[in-house]
Short mmCIF file of C-alpha atoms in Angstrom, two decimals:
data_model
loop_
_atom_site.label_atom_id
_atom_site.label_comp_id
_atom_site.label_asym_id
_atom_site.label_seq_id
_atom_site.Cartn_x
_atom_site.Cartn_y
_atom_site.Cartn_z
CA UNK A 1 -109.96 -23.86 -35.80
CA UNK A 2 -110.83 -21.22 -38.79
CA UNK A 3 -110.05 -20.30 -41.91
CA UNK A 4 -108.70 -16.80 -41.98
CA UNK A 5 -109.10 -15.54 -45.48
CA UNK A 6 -107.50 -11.87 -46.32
CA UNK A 7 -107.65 -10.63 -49.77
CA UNK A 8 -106.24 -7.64 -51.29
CA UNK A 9 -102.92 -7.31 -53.88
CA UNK A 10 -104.68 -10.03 -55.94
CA UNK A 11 -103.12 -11.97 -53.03
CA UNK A 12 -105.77 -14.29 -51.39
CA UNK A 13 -104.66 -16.03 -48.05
CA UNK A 14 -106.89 -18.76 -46.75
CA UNK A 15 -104.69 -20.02 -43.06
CA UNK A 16 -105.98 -22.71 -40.91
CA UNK A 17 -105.22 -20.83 -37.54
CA UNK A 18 -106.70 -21.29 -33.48
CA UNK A 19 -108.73 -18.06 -34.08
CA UNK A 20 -109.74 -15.39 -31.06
CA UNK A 21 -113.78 -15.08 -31.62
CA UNK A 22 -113.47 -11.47 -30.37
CA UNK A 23 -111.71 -10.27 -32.81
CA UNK A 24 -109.79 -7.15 -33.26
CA UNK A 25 -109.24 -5.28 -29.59
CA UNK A 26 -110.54 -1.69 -30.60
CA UNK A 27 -111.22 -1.00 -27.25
CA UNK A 28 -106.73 -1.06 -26.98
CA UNK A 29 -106.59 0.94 -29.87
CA UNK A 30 -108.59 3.69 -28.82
CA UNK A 31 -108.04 3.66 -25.23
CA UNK A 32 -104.97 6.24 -23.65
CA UNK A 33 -103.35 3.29 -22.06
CA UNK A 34 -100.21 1.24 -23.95
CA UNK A 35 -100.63 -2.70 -24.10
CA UNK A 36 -97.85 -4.45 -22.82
CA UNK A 37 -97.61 -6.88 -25.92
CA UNK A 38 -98.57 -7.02 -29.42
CA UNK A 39 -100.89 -9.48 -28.40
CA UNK A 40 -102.99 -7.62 -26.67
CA UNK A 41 -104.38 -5.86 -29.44
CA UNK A 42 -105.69 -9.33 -30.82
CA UNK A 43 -104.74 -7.60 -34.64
CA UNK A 44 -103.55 -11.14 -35.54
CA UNK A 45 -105.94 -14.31 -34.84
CA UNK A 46 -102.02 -16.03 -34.72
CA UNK A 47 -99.70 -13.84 -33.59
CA UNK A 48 -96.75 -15.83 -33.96
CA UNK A 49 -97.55 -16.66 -37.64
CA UNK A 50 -99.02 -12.92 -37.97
CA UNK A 51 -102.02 -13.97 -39.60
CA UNK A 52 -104.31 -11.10 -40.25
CA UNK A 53 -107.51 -11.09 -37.90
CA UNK A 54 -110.54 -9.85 -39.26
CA UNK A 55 -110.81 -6.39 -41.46
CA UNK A 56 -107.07 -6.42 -40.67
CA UNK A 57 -106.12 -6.31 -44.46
CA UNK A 58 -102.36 -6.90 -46.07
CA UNK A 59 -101.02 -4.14 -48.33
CA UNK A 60 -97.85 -3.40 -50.21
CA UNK A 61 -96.46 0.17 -51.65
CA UNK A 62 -95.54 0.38 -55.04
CA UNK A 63 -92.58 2.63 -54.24
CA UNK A 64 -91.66 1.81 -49.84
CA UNK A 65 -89.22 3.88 -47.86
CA UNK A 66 -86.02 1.94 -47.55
CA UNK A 67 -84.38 0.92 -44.09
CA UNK A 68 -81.78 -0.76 -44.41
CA UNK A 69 -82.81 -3.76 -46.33
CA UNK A 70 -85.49 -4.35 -44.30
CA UNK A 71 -88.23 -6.45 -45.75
CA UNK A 72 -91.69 -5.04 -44.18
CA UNK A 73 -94.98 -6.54 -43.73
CA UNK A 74 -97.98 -3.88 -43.44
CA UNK A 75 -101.40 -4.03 -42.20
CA UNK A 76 -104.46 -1.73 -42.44
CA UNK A 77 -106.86 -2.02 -39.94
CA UNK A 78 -110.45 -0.09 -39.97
CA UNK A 79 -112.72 -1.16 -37.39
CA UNK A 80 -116.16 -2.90 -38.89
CA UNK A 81 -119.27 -0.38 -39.90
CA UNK A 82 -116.64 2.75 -40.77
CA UNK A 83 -114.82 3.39 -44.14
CA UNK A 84 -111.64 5.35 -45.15
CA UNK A 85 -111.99 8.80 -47.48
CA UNK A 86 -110.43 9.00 -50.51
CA UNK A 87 -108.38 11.51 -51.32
CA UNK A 88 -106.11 11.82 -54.34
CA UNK A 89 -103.37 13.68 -52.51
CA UNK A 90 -103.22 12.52 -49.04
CA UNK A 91 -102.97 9.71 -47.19
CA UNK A 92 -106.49 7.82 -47.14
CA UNK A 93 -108.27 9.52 -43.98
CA UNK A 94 -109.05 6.59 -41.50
CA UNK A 95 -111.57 7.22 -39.13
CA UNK A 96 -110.82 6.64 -35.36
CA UNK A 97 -110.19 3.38 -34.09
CA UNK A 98 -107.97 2.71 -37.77
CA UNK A 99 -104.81 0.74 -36.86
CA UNK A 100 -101.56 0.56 -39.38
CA UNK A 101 -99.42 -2.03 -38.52
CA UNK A 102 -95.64 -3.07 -40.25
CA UNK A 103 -93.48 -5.68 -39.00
CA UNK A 104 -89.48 -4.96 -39.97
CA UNK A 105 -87.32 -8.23 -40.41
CA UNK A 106 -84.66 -10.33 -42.17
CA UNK A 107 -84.35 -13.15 -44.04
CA UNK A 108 -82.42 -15.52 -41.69
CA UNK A 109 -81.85 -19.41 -42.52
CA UNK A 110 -84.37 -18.82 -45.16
CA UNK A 111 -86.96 -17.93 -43.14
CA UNK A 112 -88.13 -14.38 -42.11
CA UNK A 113 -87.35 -13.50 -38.75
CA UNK A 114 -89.37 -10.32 -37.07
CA UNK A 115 -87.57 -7.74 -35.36
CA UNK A 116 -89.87 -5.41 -34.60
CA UNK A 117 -93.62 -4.06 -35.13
CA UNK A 118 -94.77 -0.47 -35.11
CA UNK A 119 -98.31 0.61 -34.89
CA UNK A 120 -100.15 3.60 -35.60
CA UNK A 121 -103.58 3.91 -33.87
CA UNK A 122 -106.13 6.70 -34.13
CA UNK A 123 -107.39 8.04 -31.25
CA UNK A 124 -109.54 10.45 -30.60
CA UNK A 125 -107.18 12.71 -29.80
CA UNK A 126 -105.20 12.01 -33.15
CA UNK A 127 -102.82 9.11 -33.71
CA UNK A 128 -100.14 7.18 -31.67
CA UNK A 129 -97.14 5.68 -32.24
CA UNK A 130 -95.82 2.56 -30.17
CA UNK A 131 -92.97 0.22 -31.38
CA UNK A 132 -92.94 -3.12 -30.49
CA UNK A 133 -90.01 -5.91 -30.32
CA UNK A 134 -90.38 -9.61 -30.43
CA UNK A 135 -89.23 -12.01 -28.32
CA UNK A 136 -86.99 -14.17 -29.64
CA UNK A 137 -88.68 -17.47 -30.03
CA UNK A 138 -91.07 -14.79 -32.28
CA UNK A 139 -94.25 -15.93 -30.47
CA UNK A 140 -95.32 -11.97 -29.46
CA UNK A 141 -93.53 -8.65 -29.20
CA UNK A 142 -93.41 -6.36 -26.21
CA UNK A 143 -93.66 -2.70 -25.98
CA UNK A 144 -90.56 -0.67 -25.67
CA UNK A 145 -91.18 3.28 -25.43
CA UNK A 146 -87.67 4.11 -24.86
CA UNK A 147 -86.57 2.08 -28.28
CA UNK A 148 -83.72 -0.35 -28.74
CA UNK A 149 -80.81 -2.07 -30.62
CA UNK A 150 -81.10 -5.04 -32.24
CA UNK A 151 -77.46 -6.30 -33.96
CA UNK A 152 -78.55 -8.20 -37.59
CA UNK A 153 -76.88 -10.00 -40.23
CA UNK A 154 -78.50 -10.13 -43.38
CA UNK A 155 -77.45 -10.51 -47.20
CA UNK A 156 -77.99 -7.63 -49.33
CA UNK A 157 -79.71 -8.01 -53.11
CA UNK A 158 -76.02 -7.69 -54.52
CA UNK A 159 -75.04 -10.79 -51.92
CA UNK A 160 -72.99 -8.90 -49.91
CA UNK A 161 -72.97 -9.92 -46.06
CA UNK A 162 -73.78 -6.59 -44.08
CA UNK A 163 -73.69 -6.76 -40.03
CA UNK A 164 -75.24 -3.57 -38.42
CA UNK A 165 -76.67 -2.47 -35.09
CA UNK A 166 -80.81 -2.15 -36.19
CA UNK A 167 -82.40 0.52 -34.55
CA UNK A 168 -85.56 0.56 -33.20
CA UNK A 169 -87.09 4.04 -32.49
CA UNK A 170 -88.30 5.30 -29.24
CA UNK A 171 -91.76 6.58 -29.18
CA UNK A 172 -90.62 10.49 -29.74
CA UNK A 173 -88.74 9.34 -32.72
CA UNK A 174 -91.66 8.53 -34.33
CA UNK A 175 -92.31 12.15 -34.40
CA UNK A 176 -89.20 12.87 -36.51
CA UNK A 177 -90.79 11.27 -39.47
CA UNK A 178 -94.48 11.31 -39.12
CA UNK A 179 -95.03 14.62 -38.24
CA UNK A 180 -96.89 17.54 -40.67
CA UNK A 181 -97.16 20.44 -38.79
CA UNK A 182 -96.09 19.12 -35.26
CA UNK A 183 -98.78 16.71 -35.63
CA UNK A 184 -98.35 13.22 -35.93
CA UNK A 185 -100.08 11.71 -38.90
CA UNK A 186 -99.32 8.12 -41.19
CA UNK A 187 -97.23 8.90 -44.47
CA UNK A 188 -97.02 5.66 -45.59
CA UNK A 189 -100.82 4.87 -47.46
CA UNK A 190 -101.74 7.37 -50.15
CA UNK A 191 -103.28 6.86 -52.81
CA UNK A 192 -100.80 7.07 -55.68
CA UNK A 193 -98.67 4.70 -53.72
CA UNK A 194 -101.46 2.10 -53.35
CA UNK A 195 -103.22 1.94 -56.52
CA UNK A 196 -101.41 -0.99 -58.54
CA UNK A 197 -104.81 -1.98 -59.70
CA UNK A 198 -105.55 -4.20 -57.18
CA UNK A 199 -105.74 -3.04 -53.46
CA UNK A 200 -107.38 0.01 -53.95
CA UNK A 201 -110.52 -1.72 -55.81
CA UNK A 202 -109.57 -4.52 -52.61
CA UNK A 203 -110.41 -2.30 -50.06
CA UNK A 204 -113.81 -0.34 -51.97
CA UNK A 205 -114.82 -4.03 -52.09
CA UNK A 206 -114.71 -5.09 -48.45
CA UNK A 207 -116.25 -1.73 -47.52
CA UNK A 208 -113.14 0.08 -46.34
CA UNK A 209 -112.76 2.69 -48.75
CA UNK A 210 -115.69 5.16 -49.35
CA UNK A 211 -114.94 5.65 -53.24
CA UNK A 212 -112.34 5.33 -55.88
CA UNK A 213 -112.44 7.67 -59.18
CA UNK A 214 -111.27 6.04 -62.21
CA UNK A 215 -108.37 8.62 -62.40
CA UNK A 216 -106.74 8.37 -59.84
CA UNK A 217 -103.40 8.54 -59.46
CA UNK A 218 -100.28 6.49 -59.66
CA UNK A 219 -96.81 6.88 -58.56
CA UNK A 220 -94.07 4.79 -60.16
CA UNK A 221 -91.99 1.58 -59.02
CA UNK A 222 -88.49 2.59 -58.48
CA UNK A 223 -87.68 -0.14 -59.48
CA UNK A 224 -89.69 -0.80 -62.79
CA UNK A 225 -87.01 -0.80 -65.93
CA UNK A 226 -90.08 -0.43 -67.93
CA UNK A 227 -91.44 2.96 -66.04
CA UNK A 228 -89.72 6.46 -67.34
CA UNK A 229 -86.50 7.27 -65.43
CA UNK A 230 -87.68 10.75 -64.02
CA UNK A 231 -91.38 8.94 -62.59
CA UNK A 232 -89.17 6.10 -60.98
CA UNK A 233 -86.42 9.20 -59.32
CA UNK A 234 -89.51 11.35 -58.35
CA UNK A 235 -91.25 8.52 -56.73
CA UNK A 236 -87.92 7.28 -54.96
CA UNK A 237 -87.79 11.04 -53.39
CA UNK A 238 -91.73 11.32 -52.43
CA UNK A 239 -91.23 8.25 -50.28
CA UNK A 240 -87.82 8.63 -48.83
CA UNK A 241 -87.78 12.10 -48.69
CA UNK A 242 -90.99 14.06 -48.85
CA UNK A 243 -92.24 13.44 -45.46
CA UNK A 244 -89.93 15.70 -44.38
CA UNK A 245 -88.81 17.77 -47.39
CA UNK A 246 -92.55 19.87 -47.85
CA UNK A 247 -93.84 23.00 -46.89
CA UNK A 248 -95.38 21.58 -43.15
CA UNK A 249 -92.58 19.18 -42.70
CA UNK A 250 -89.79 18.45 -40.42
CA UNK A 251 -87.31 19.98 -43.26
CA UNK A 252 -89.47 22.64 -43.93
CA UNK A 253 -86.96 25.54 -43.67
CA UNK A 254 -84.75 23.72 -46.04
CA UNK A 255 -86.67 25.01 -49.28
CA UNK A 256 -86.09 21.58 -51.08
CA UNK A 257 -89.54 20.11 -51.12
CA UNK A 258 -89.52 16.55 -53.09
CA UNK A 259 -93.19 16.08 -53.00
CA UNK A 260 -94.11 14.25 -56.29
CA UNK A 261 -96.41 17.19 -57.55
CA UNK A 262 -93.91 20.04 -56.68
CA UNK A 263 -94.03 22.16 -60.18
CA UNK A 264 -91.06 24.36 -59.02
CA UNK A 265 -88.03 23.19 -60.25
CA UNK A 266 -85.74 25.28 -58.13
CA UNK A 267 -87.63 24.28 -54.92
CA UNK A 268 -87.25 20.28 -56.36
CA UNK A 269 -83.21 20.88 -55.58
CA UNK A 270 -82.25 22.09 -59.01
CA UNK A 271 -79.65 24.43 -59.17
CA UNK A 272 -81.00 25.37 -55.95
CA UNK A 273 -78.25 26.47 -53.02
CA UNK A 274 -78.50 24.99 -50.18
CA UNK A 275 -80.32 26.74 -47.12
CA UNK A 276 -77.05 26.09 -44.79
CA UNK A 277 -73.56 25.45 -46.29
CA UNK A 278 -71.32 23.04 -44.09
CA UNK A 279 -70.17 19.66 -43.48
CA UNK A 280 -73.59 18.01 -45.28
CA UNK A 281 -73.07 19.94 -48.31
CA UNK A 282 -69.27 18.65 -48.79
CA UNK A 283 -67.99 20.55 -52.22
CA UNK A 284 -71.52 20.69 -53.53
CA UNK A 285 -72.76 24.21 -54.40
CA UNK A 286 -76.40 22.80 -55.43
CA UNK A 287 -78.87 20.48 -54.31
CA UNK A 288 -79.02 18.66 -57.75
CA UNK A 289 -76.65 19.99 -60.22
CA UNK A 290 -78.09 19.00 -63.54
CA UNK A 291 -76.11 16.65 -65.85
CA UNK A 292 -73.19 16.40 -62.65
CA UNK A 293 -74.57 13.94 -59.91
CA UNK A 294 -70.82 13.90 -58.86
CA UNK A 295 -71.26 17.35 -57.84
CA UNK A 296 -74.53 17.47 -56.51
CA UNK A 297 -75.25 17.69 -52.68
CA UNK A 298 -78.23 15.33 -52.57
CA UNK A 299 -76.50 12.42 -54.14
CA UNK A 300 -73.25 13.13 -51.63
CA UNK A 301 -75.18 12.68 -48.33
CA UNK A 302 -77.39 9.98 -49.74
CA UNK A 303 -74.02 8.24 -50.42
CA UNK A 304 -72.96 9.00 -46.61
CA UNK A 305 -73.84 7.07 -43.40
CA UNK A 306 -72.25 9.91 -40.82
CA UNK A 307 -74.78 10.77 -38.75
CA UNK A 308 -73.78 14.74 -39.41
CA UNK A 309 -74.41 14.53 -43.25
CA UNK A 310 -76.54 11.50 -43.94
CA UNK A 311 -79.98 12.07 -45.62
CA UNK A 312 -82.15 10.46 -44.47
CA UNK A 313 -81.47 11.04 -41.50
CA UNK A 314 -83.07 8.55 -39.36
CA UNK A 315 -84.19 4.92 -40.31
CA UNK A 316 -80.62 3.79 -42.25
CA UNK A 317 -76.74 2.29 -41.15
CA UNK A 318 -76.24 1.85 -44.97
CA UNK A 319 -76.42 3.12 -47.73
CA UNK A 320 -79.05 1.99 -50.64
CA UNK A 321 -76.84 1.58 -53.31
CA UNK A 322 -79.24 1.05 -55.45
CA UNK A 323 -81.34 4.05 -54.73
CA UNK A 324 -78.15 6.31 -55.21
CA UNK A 325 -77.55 4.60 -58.78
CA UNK A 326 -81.08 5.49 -59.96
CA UNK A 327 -80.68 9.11 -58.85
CA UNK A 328 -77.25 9.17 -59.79
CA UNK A 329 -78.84 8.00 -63.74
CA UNK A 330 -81.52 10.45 -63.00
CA UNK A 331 -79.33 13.38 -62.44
CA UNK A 332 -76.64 12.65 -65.58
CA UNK A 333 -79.44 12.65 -67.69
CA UNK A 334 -80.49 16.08 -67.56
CA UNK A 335 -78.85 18.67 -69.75
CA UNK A 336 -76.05 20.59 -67.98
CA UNK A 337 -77.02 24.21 -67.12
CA UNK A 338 -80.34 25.89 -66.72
CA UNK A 339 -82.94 23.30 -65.69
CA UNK A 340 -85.22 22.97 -68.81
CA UNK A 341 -89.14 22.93 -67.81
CA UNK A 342 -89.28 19.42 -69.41
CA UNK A 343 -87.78 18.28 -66.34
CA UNK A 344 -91.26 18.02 -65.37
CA UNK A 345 -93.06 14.97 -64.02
CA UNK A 346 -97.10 14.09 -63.54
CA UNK A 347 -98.68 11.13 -61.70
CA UNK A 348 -99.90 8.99 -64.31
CA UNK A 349 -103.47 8.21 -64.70
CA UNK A 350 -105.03 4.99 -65.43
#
């Protein structure tokens, strides 16, 4: 028996768990093959309880992509005697041999079940993505390239009962999302969507992060009350939308790029015309139609689950009803007609 103790959050988590001495597999992360099981990777000293092995440090986003209601449990892994770069605009750069790791699941009988587990490794060759499904007595997950469908019933925040068919990506699918110019890369970890005061400052202590300036910067909660209305929208866009909707990314030749630093406002969807007129712009003539979120195109396919006009388009059977509200406020607040510059939003700085 050990004590496993993970810090980072301000969260401290001290589990009495049968422990494997050897640690973290890197030799699985870097290697070309595919483990079999989740297991094999030895990323959790208990598997079934998902307690963090060594350097394998817990992490939470202050504003996470939404699927579906999901609750998520992420991981950063960087193997011992390396560090991640900082860099205020990217993702942290992990060195090879880095592992992210999040764990999709559902609050059933008051306990959270796992569904699935996707990993990113770095490799020499640049990173991989492999999704992995548990077994149902949630004791280890297996590999399944080819993906799969998992039917769920879960509550949602307003109490609702929602039954849908989950989807779990195959391994090209991956690609759809985590791709910046054709190659794969994590979207998840930057900066401004770690720093809450706590993990960032975590991670320089434990020797995983090479530096951390004083400014650097902070994206919004979407869901802080307290945080201005246009930081909580923009922030909602970066990390639902931005992966794809920027210069190098799968949406590139759409024009609307919702990165949180974009200064254009035309190329941020206002009173911009779409790219391609059809089905997924229904009566909308722009992207975001100031001061009219009823007539804007953005807030009509967020508000749509057919596959043909749905935005996002992957990673969603619902809609996020309460994403949709806060854009919906977002939108109705700005004055009607030409987009004024004060439209504007910044990353804060501590």
């Amino acid at each position: 028996m050990a004590a496993i103790v993970s810090a980072i959050g301000g969260m401290v988590i001290l589990t009495a768990a049968v422990s494997d001495a050897r640690g973290v597999n890197d030799a699985a992360i870097i290697a070309e093959g595919y483990p079999a099981t989740l297991s094999e990777f030895r990323l959790f000293a208990d598997t079934a309880n998902r307690t963090p092995a060594a350097r394998v440090m817990p992490y939470t986003l202050n504003t996470p992509l939404f699927s579906d209601y999901a609750e998520k449990q992420r991981y950063i892994y960087i193997p011992g005697g390396k560090t991640a770069a900082y860099d205020p605009d990217k993702v942290i750069d992990l060195p090879v041999g880095s592992a992210l790791i999040k764990t999709f699941g559902y609050q059933q009988s008051g306990r959270f079940k796992a569904l699935e587990t996707r990993l990113l490794l770095h490799r020499a060759n640049g990173w991989v993505a492999l999704p992995y499904v548990w077994n149902d007595a949630g004791t280890d997950a297996v590999l399944k390239r080819a993906g799969t469908r998992i039917p769920v019933t879960f509550t949602d925040p307003s109490g609702v009962a929602r039954t849908i068919s989950y989807s779990v990506p195959n391994q090209n699918q991956c690609k759809d999302c985590h791709a910046l110019s054709g190659v794969i890369t994590p979207i998840g970890p930057k900066v401004r969507n770690l720093n809450d005061g706590k993990q960032l400052q975590a991670l320089l202590a434990a020797k995983m992060l090479d530096r951390l300036p004083a400014d650097a910067p902070r994206l919004a909660r979407w869901d802080d009350p307290a945080a201005p209305l246009a930081d909580r929208a923009r922030a909602y866009l970066e990390t639902n939308c931005a992966h794809c909707h920027n210069p190098n990314g799968a949406a590139s030749n759409s024009g609307l790029y919702l990165d949180w630093h974009r200064a254009d406002l035309n190329a941020r969807g206002i009173l911009k015309h779409p790219v391609a007129a059809g089905r997924g712009s229904g009566s909308g003539e722009f992207d975001i139609d100031p001061g009219h979120p009823e007539r804007s195109i953005l807030i009509f396919r967020m508000e749509s689950t057919d596959p043909g006009i749905a935005m996002p388009e992957l990673g969603r059977a619902t809609v996020h009803a309460e994403g949709v509200a806060l854009l919906t406020r977002w939108i109705a607040a700005m004055p009607p007609g030409d987009a004024p510059t004060s439209m504007g939003v910044k990353a804060t700085r501590n």
